[in-house]
Amino acid sequence: MCEPSDLVGIIDVFSREAASLLAEIAGAVDRRDAGGVREVAHKFKGGAASLGARRLSTLAERLQRLDGAEDVDFVVAGRLVGELEAALPLTHRALVSMTCGPGGHTGATEG
């Protein structure tokens, strides 16, 4: 078990906020709100990029770019949301592991 550091705290905050943003993105997809998807995906992408979470950042950027298409494909958007949902806990674990070493634990809940 590692001692929590400032970086681990930042990772935990990011993971919680990312989960909230992901719920907002999913809601915008359900409402077929292309502008809402773009706006929230942009926020998500920025947070992920700031921590070096390239997979999350890339997926969010793909969602953001869907709004530039003439006819937004909300089926594709839904799939990207699913990929983000799957990648988020994996990314959290990877970031914490890089900070604390393999098996590092901060007491934060993943999910």
JSON list of C-alpha atoms in Angstrom, two decimals:
[
{"chain": "A", "resi": 1, "resn": "MET", "atom": "CA", "xyz": [0.00, 0.00, 0.00]},
{"chain": "A", "resi": 2, "resn": "CYS", "atom": "CA", "xyz": [1.47, 3.37, -0.96]},
{"chain": "A", "resi": 3, "resn": "GLU", "atom": "CA", "xyz": [1.23, 6.60, 0.93]},
{"chain": "A", "resi": 4, "resn": "PRO", "atom": "CA", "xyz": [-1.17, 8.99, -0.82]},
{"chain": "A", "resi": 5, "resn": "SER", "atom": "CA", "xyz": [0.63, 11.85, -2.51]},
{"chain": "A", "resi": 6, "resn": "ASP", "atom": "CA", "xyz": [-0.57, 15.03, -4.11]},
{"chain": "A", "resi": 7, "resn": "LEU", "atom": "CA", "xyz": [-0.41, 13.34, -7.51]},
{"chain": "A", "resi": 8, "resn": "VAL", "atom": "CA", "xyz": [-2.50, 10.39, -6.36]},
{"chain": "A", "resi": 9, "resn": "GLY", "atom": "CA", "xyz": [-5.04, 12.85, -4.97]},
{"chain": "A", "resi": 10, "resn": "ILE", "atom": "CA", "xyz": [-5.17, 14.59, -8.34]},
{"chain": "A", "resi": 11, "resn": "ILE", "atom": "CA", "xyz": [-5.68, 11.23, -10.06]},
{"chain": "A", "resi": 12, "resn": "ASP", "atom": "CA", "xyz": [-8.53, 10.38, -7.71]},
{"chain": "A", "resi": 13, "resn": "VAL", "atom": "CA", "xyz": [-10.21, 13.76, -8.28]},
{"chain": "A", "resi": 14, "resn": "PHE", "atom": "CA", "xyz": [-9.79, 13.37, -12.04]},
{"chain": "A", "resi": 15, "resn": "SER", "atom": "CA", "xyz": [-11.36, 9.90, -11.94]},
{"chain": "A", "resi": 16, "resn": "ARG", "atom": "CA", "xyz": [-14.40, 11.14, -10.01]},
{"chain": "A", "resi": 17, "resn": "GLU", "atom": "CA", "xyz": [-14.84, 14.18, -12.25]},
{"chain": "A", "resi": 18, "resn": "ALA", "atom": "CA", "xyz": [-14.31, 12.10, -15.39]},
{"chain": "A", "resi": 19, "resn": "ALA", "atom": "CA", "xyz": [-17.05, 9.70, -14.28]},
{"chain": "A", "resi": 20, "resn": "SER", "atom": "CA", "xyz": [-19.40, 12.66, -13.82]},
{"chain": "A", "resi": 21, "resn": "LEU", "atom": "CA", "xyz": [-18.46, 14.12, -17.23]},
{"chain": "A", "resi": 22, "resn": "LEU", "atom": "CA", "xyz": [-18.93, 10.71, -18.81]},
{"chain": "A", "resi": 23, "resn": "ALA", "atom": "CA", "xyz": [-22.47, 10.57, -17.42]},
{"chain": "A", "resi": 24, "resn": "GLU", "atom": "CA", "xyz": [-23.09, 14.02, -18.92]},
{"chain": "A", "resi": 25, "resn": "ILE", "atom": "CA", "xyz": [-21.77, 12.86, -22.29]},
{"chain": "A", "resi": 26, "resn": "ALA", "atom": "CA", "xyz": [-23.97, 9.75, -22.18]},
{"chain": "A", "resi": 27, "resn": "GLY", "atom": "CA", "xyz": [-26.99, 11.94, -21.38]},
{"chain": "A", "resi": 28, "resn": "ALA", "atom": "CA", "xyz": [-26.19, 14.24, -24.30]},
{"chain": "A", "resi": 29, "resn": "VAL", "atom": "CA", "xyz": [-25.90, 11.21, -26.61]},
{"chain": "A", "resi": 30, "resn": "ASP", "atom": "CA", "xyz": [-29.26, 9.91, -25.36]},
{"chain": "A", "resi": 31, "resn": "ARG", "atom": "CA", "xyz": [-30.82, 13.34, -26.05]},
{"chain": "A", "resi": 32, "resn": "ARG", "atom": "CA", "xyz": [-29.09, 13.45, -29.44]},
{"chain": "A", "resi": 33, "resn": "ASP", "atom": "CA", "xyz": [-27.52, 16.75, -28.41]},
{"chain": "A", "resi": 34, "resn": "ALA", "atom": "CA", "xyz": [-24.45, 17.03, -30.63]},
{"chain": "A", "resi": 35, "resn": "GLY", "atom": "CA", "xyz": [-23.39, 20.38, -29.16]},
{"chain": "A", "resi": 36, "resn": "GLY", "atom": "CA", "xyz": [-23.64, 19.00, -25.64]},
{"chain": "A", "resi": 37, "resn": "VAL", "atom": "CA", "xyz": [-21.56, 15.96, -26.58]},
{"chain": "A", "resi": 38, "resn": "ARG", "atom": "CA", "xyz": [-18.91, 18.23, -28.11]},
{"chain": "A", "resi": 39, "resn": "GLU", "atom": "CA", "xyz": [-18.80, 20.63, -25.16]},
{"chain": "A", "resi": 40, "resn": "VAL", "atom": "CA", "xyz": [-18.49, 17.98, -22.44]},
{"chain": "A", "resi": 41, "resn": "ALA", "atom": "CA", "xyz": [-16.14, 15.80, -24.51]},
{"chain": "A", "resi": 42, "resn": "HIS", "atom": "CA", "xyz": [-13.86, 18.83, -24.81]},
{"chain": "A", "resi": 43, "resn": "LYS", "atom": "CA", "xyz": [-13.73, 19.19, -21.00]},
{"chain": "A", "resi": 44, "resn": "PHE", "atom": "CA", "xyz": [-13.12, 15.45, -20.62]},
{"chain": "A", "resi": 45, "resn": "LYS", "atom": "CA", "xyz": [-10.36, 15.51, -23.23]},
{"chain": "A", "resi": 46, "resn": "GLY", "atom": "CA", "xyz": [-8.56, 18.38, -21.50]},
{"chain": "A", "resi": 47, "resn": "GLY", "atom": "CA", "xyz": [-8.55, 16.69, -18.12]},
{"chain": "A", "resi": 48, "resn": "ALA", "atom": "CA", "xyz": [-7.36, 13.39, -19.56]},
{"chain": "A", "resi": 49, "resn": "ALA", "atom": "CA", "xyz": [-4.63, 15.07, -21.58]},
{"chain": "A", "resi": 50, "resn": "SER", "atom": "CA", "xyz": [-3.38, 16.97, -18.54]},
{"chain": "A", "resi": 51, "resn": "LEU", "atom": "CA", "xyz": [-2.64, 13.65, -16.82]},
{"chain": "A", "resi": 52, "resn": "GLY", "atom": "CA", "xyz": [-1.20, 12.00, -19.92]},
{"chain": "A", "resi": 53, "resn": "ALA", "atom": "CA", "xyz": [-4.18, 9.65, -20.26]},
{"chain": "A", "resi": 54, "resn": "ARG", "atom": "CA", "xyz": [-3.84, 9.42, -24.03]},
{"chain": "A", "resi": 55, "resn": "ARG", "atom": "CA", "xyz": [-6.43, 6.69, -24.64]},
{"chain": "A", "resi": 56, "resn": "LEU", "atom": "CA", "xyz": [-9.12, 8.66, -22.80]},
{"chain": "A", "resi": 57, "resn": "SER", "atom": "CA", "xyz": [-8.07, 11.90, -24.47]},
{"chain": "A", "resi": 58, "resn": "THR", "atom": "CA", "xyz": [-8.16, 10.31, -27.93]},
{"chain": "A", "resi": 59, "resn": "LEU", "atom": "CA", "xyz": [-11.61, 8.79, -27.39]},
{"chain": "A", "resi": 60, "resn": "ALA", "atom": "CA", "xyz": [-12.96, 12.11, -26.11]},
{"chain": "A", "resi": 61, "resn": "GLU", "atom": "CA", "xyz": [-11.46, 13.90, -29.10]},
{"chain": "A", "resi": 62, "resn": "ARG", "atom": "CA", "xyz": [-13.22, 11.46, -31.43]},
{"chain": "A", "resi": 63, "resn": "LEU", "atom": "CA", "xyz": [-16.50, 12.28, -29.68]},
{"chain": "A", "resi": 64, "resn": "GLN", "atom": "CA", "xyz": [-15.78, 15.98, -29.94]},
{"chain": "A", "resi": 65, "resn": "ARG", "atom": "CA", "xyz": [-15.12, 15.70, -33.67]},
{"chain": "A", "resi": 66, "resn": "LEU", "atom": "CA", "xyz": [-18.44, 13.95, -34.34]},
{"chain": "A", "resi": 67, "resn": "ASP", "atom": "CA", "xyz": [-20.12, 17.33, -33.95]},
{"chain": "A", "resi": 68, "resn": "GLY", "atom": "CA", "xyz": [-18.21, 18.59, -36.99]},
{"chain": "A", "resi": 69, "resn": "ALA", "atom": "CA", "xyz": [-19.89, 16.03, -39.22]},
{"chain": "A", "resi": 70, "resn": "GLU", "atom": "CA", "xyz": [-22.92, 17.10, -41.19]},
{"chain": "A", "resi": 71, "resn": "ASP", "atom": "CA", "xyz": [-25.01, 14.30, -39.70]},
{"chain": "A", "resi": 72, "resn": "VAL", "atom": "CA", "xyz": [-23.81, 13.14, -36.28]},
{"chain": "A", "resi": 73, "resn": "ASP", "atom": "CA", "xyz": [-23.80, 9.36, -35.91]},
{"chain": "A", "resi": 74, "resn": "PHE", "atom": "CA", "xyz": [-25.15, 8.84, -32.40]},
{"chain": "A", "resi": 75, "resn": "VAL", "atom": "CA", "xyz": [-24.66, 5.07, -32.67]},
{"chain": "A", "resi": 76, "resn": "VAL", "atom": "CA", "xyz": [-20.92, 5.69, -33.05]},
{"chain": "A", "resi": 77, "resn": "ALA", "atom": "CA", "xyz": [-21.10, 8.23, -30.22]},
{"chain": "A", "resi": 78, "resn": "GLY", "atom": "CA", "xyz": [-22.72, 5.60, -27.99]},
{"chain": "A", "resi": 79, "resn": "ARG", "atom": "CA", "xyz": [-19.96, 3.12, -28.80]},
{"chain": "A", "resi": 80, "resn": "LEU", "atom": "CA", "xyz": [-17.31, 5.70, -27.95]},
{"chain": "A", "resi": 81, "resn": "VAL", "atom": "CA", "xyz": [-19.04, 6.36, -24.62]},
{"chain": "A", "resi": 82, "resn": "GLY", "atom": "CA", "xyz": [-18.88, 2.62, -23.94]},
{"chain": "A", "resi": 83, "resn": "GLU", "atom": "CA", "xyz": [-15.17, 2.59, -24.75]},
{"chain": "A", "resi": 84, "resn": "LEU", "atom": "CA", "xyz": [-14.61, 5.51, -22.38]},
{"chain": "A", "resi": 85, "resn": "GLU", "atom": "CA", "xyz": [-16.58, 3.74, -19.64]},
{"chain": "A", "resi": 86, "resn": "ALA", "atom": "CA", "xyz": [-14.39, 0.66, -20.04]},
{"chain": "A", "resi": 87, "resn": "ALA", "atom": "CA", "xyz": [-11.13, 2.62, -20.23]},
{"chain": "A", "resi": 88, "resn": "LEU", "atom": "CA", "xyz": [-11.69, 4.92, -17.25]},
{"chain": "A", "resi": 89, "resn": "PRO", "atom": "CA", "xyz": [-11.09, 2.42, -14.39]},
{"chain": "A", "resi": 90, "resn": "LEU", "atom": "CA", "xyz": [-8.18, 0.86, -16.29]},
{"chain": "A", "resi": 91, "resn": "THR", "atom": "CA", "xyz": [-6.62, 4.29, -16.71]},
{"chain": "A", "resi": 92, "resn": "HIS", "atom": "CA", "xyz": [-7.14, 5.10, -13.04]},
{"chain": "A", "resi": 93, "resn": "ARG", "atom": "CA", "xyz": [-5.34, 1.91, -12.02]},
{"chain": "A", "resi": 94, "resn": "ALA", "atom": "CA", "xyz": [-2.51, 2.54, -14.49]},
{"chain": "A", "resi": 95, "resn": "LEU", "atom": "CA", "xyz": [-1.98, 6.12, -13.30]},
{"chain": "A", "resi": 96, "resn": "VAL", "atom": "CA", "xyz": [-1.98, 5.09, -9.63]},
{"chain": "A", "resi": 97, "resn": "SER", "atom": "CA", "xyz": [0.37, 2.22, -10.41]},
{"chain": "A", "resi": 98, "resn": "MET", "atom": "CA", "xyz": [2.79, 4.64, -12.06]},
{"chain": "A", "resi": 99, "resn": "THR", "atom": "CA", "xyz": [2.70, 6.74, -8.90]},
{"chain": "A", "resi": 100, "resn": "CYS", "atom": "CA", "xyz": [2.73, 4.02, -6.24]},
{"chain": "A", "resi": 101, "resn": "GLY", "atom": "CA", "xyz": [4.13, 1.03, -8.08]},
{"chain": "A", "resi": 102, "resn": "PRO", "atom": "CA", "xyz": [2.24, -2.14, -9.04]},
{"chain": "A", "resi": 103, "resn": "GLY", "atom": "CA", "xyz": [-0.74, -2.82, -6.80]},
{"chain": "A", "resi": 104, "resn": "GLY", "atom": "CA", "xyz": [-0.67, 0.70, -5.37]},
{"chain": "A", "resi": 105, "resn": "HIS", "atom": "CA", "xyz": [-3.86, 1.63, -3.59]},
{"chain": "A", "resi": 106, "resn": "THR", "atom": "CA", "xyz": [-5.12, 5.00, -2.44]},
{"chain": "A", "resi": 107, "resn": "GLY", "atom": "CA", "xyz": [-8.39, 3.99, -0.84]},
{"chain": "A", "resi": 108, "resn": "ALA", "atom": "CA", "xyz": [-10.33, 5.54, -3.73]},
{"chain": "A", "resi": 109, "resn": "THR", "atom": "CA", "xyz": [-13.18, 3.60, -5.17]},
{"chain": "A", "resi": 110, "resn": "GLU", "atom": "CA", "xyz": [-13.04, 2.69, -8.79]},
{"chain": "A", "resi": 111, "resn": "GLY", "atom": "CA", "xyz": [-16.16, 2.29, -10.75]}
]
